[in-house]
PDB file of C-alpha atoms in Angstrom:
ATOM      1  CA  MET L   1      96.392  69.765 114.701  1.00  0.00           C
ATOM      2  CA  LYS L   2     100.135  70.349 114.472  1.00  0.00           C
ATOM      3  CA  LEU L   3     100.694  66.680 113.686  1.00  0.00           C
ATOM      4  CA  LEU L   4      98.044  66.832 110.958  1.00  0.00           C
ATOM      5  CA  LEU L   5      99.818  69.798 109.348  1.00  0.00           C
ATOM      6  CA  VAL L   6     103.174  68.011 109.360  1.00  0.00           C
ATOM      7  CA  ILE L   7     101.760  64.734 108.050  1.00  0.00           C
ATOM      8  CA  SER L   8      99.791  66.564 105.345  1.00  0.00           C
ATOM      9  CA  SER L   9     102.870  68.464 104.188  1.00  0.00           C
ATOM     10  CA  ILE L  10     104.541  65.106 103.574  1.00  0.00           C
ATOM     11  CA  ALA L  11     101.591  63.003 102.378  1.00  0.00           C
ATOM     12  CA  VAL L  12      99.927  65.425  99.945  1.00  0.00           C
ATOM     13  CA  PRO L  13     103.010  65.945  97.714  1.00  0.00           C
ATOM     14  CA  ILE L  14     103.624  62.183  97.674  1.00  0.00           C
ATOM     15  CA  ILE L  15     100.003  61.588  96.630  1.00  0.00           C
ATOM     16  CA  MET L  16     100.410  64.252  93.948  1.00  0.00           C
ATOM     17  CA  LEU L  17     103.541  62.478  92.696  1.00  0.00           C
ATOM     18  CA  TYR L  18     101.707  59.156  92.629  1.00  0.00           C
ATOM     19  CA  LEU L  19      98.817  60.659  90.634  1.00  0.00           C
ATOM     20  CA  HIS L  20     101.328  62.269  88.282  1.00  0.00           C
ATOM     21  CA  ASN L  21     102.915  58.857  87.667  1.00  0.00           C
ATOM     22  CA  VAL L  22      99.520  57.202  87.119  1.00  0.00           C
ATOM     23  CA  ASN L  23      98.351  59.725  84.529  1.00  0.00           C
ATOM     24  CA  ILE L  24     100.478  62.515  83.057  1.00  0.00           C
ATOM     25  CA  ARG L  25      97.380  64.748  82.750  1.00  0.00           C
ATOM     26  CA  PHE L  26      97.571  65.319  86.484  1.00  0.00           C
ATOM     27  CA  GLN L  27     100.731  67.338  85.898  1.00  0.00           C
ATOM     28  CA  LEU L  28      98.755  69.788  83.761  1.00  0.00           C
ATOM     29  CA  ILE L  29      96.013  69.932  86.377  1.00  0.00           C
ATOM     30  CA  PHE L  30      98.468  70.527  89.238  1.00  0.00           C
ATOM     31  CA  ASN L  31     100.333  73.181  87.225  1.00  0.00           C
ATOM     32  CA  THR L  32      97.114  74.984  86.316  1.00  0.00           C
ATOM     33  CA  ILE L  33      95.895  75.010  89.903  1.00  0.00           C
ATOM     34  CA  ALA L  34      99.320  76.277  91.027  1.00  0.00           C
ATOM     35  CA  LEU L  35      99.194  79.085  88.477  1.00  0.00           C
ATOM     36  CA  ILE L  36      95.750  80.179  89.637  1.00  0.00           C
ATOM     37  CA  ALA L  37      96.777  79.845  93.301  1.00  0.00           C
ATOM     38  CA  ALA L  38      99.917  81.934  92.739  1.00  0.00           C
ATOM     39  CA  VAL L  39      97.938  84.724  91.064  1.00  0.00           C
ATOM     40  CA  LEU L  40      95.324  84.741  93.832  1.00  0.00           C
ATOM     41  CA  PHE L  41      97.955  84.547  96.580  1.00  0.00           C
ATOM     42  CA  GLY L  42      99.918  87.435  95.084  1.00  0.00           C
ATOM     43  CA  ASN L  43      96.853  89.580  94.499  1.00  0.00           C
ATOM     44  CA  ILE L  44      95.535  89.048  98.015  1.00  0.00           C
ATOM     45  CA  SER L  45      98.958  89.990  99.403  1.00  0.00           C
ATOM     46  CA  ALA L  46      99.216  93.076  97.196  1.00  0.00           C
ATOM     47  CA  ILE L  47      95.711  94.251  98.040  1.00  0.00           C
ATOM     48  CA  SER L  48      96.379  93.830 101.755  1.00  0.00           C
ATOM     49  CA  VAL L  49      99.606  95.827 101.584  1.00  0.00           C
ATOM     50  CA  TYR L  50      97.889  98.468  99.445  1.00  0.00           C
ATOM     51  CA  GLN L  51      95.068  98.758 102.005  1.00  0.00           C
ATOM     52  CA  VAL L  52      97.577  99.253 104.838  1.00  0.00           C
ATOM     53  CA  ILE L  53      99.269 102.025 102.840  1.00  0.00           C
ATOM     54  CA  ILE L  54      95.970 103.699 101.938  1.00  0.00           C
ATOM     55  CA  ASP L  55      94.719 103.551 105.541  1.00  0.00           C
ATOM     56  CA  ASN L  56      98.091 104.898 106.708  1.00  0.00           C
ATOM     57  CA  THR L  57      98.195 102.105 109.264  1.00  0.00           C
ATOM     58  CA  VAL L  58     101.563 101.620 110.880  1.00  0.00           C
ATOM     59  CA  PHE L  59     100.648  98.836 113.262  1.00  0.00           C
ATOM     60  CA  MET L  60     102.175  95.478 112.416  1.00  0.00           C
ATOM     61  CA  THR L  61      98.936  93.754 113.392  1.00  0.00           C
ATOM     62  CA  ALA L  62      97.077  95.429 110.535  1.00  0.00           C
ATOM     63  CA  ILE L  63      98.947  93.502 107.843  1.00  0.00           C
ATOM     64  CA  HIS L  64      98.611  90.266 109.809  1.00  0.00           C
ATOM     65  CA  ALA L  65      94.854  90.350 109.251  1.00  0.00           C
ATOM     66  CA  ILE L  66      95.694  88.723 105.913  1.00  0.00           C
ATOM     67  CA  PHE L  67      96.076  85.443 107.814  1.00  0.00           C
ATOM     68  CA  LEU L  68      92.342  85.540 108.567  1.00  0.00           C
ATOM     69  CA  ASN L  69      91.523  85.299 104.858  1.00  0.00           C
ATOM     70  CA  PRO L  70      90.628  81.643 104.098  1.00  0.00           C
ATOM     71  CA  LEU L  71      91.418  82.004 100.386  1.00  0.00           C
ATOM     72  CA  PHE L  72      94.901  83.272 101.247  1.00  0.00           C
ATOM     73  CA  LEU L  73      95.466  80.292 103.533  1.00  0.00           C
ATOM     74  CA  ILE L  74      94.138  77.748 101.007  1.00  0.00           C
ATOM     75  CA  THR L  75      96.213  79.097  98.120  1.00  0.00           C
ATOM     76  CA  GLY L  76      99.299  79.297 100.319  1.00  0.00           C
ATOM     77  CA  ALA L  77      98.817  75.732 101.517  1.00  0.00           C
ATOM     78  CA  TYR L  78      98.435  74.456  97.957  1.00  0.00           C
ATOM     79  CA  LEU L  79     101.522  76.325  96.807  1.00  0.00           C
ATOM     80  CA  GLY L  80     103.499  74.849  99.695  1.00  0.00           C
ATOM     81  CA  ALA L  81     102.450  71.304  98.775  1.00  0.00           C
ATOM     82  CA  TYR L  82     103.005  72.000  95.071  1.00  0.00           C
ATOM     83  CA  ILE L  83     106.554  73.275  95.643  1.00  0.00           C
ATOM     84  CA  ILE L  84     107.431  70.152  97.617  1.00  0.00           C
ATOM     85  CA  TYR L  85     105.867  68.009  94.857  1.00  0.00           C
ATOM     86  CA  ARG L  86     107.960  69.774  92.204  1.00  0.00           C
ATOM     87  CA  LEU L  87     111.119  69.440  94.309  1.00  0.00           C
ATOM     88  CA  ILE L  88     110.496  65.690  94.585  1.00  0.00           C
ATOM     89  CA  ILE L  89     110.185  65.473  90.773  1.00  0.00           C
ATOM     90  CA  ILE L  90     113.413  67.442  90.291  1.00  0.00           C
ATOM     91  CA  THR L  91     115.246  65.320  92.856  1.00  0.00           C
ATOM     92  CA  LEU L  92     114.122  62.066  91.243  1.00  0.00           C
ATOM     93  CA  ALA L  93     115.095  63.328  87.782  1.00  0.00           C
ATOM     94  CA  GLU L  94     118.591  64.291  88.928  1.00  0.00           C
ATOM     95  CA  ARG L  95     119.566  61.004  90.539  1.00  0.00           C
TER      96      ARG L  95
END
């Protein structure tokens, strides 16, 4: 599983870059998905922190329950791949 995570973090941004080079519309699609993912990721984080404050929970494990939310994990994973994809584009443009 660890190997799959590492390989995916390298392969997915490269595939995104390839699709971007094949058809420029993929850039709009990737940007739109990233925008939606960022909003969802931020809102899930904010709601979780808000709930900890409202419940007056001081245990560190209470906030870590956010990692059990599949939508949080999916949006975070996409944003991680998207950031690497964008860094590859910036690096190639600057050479």
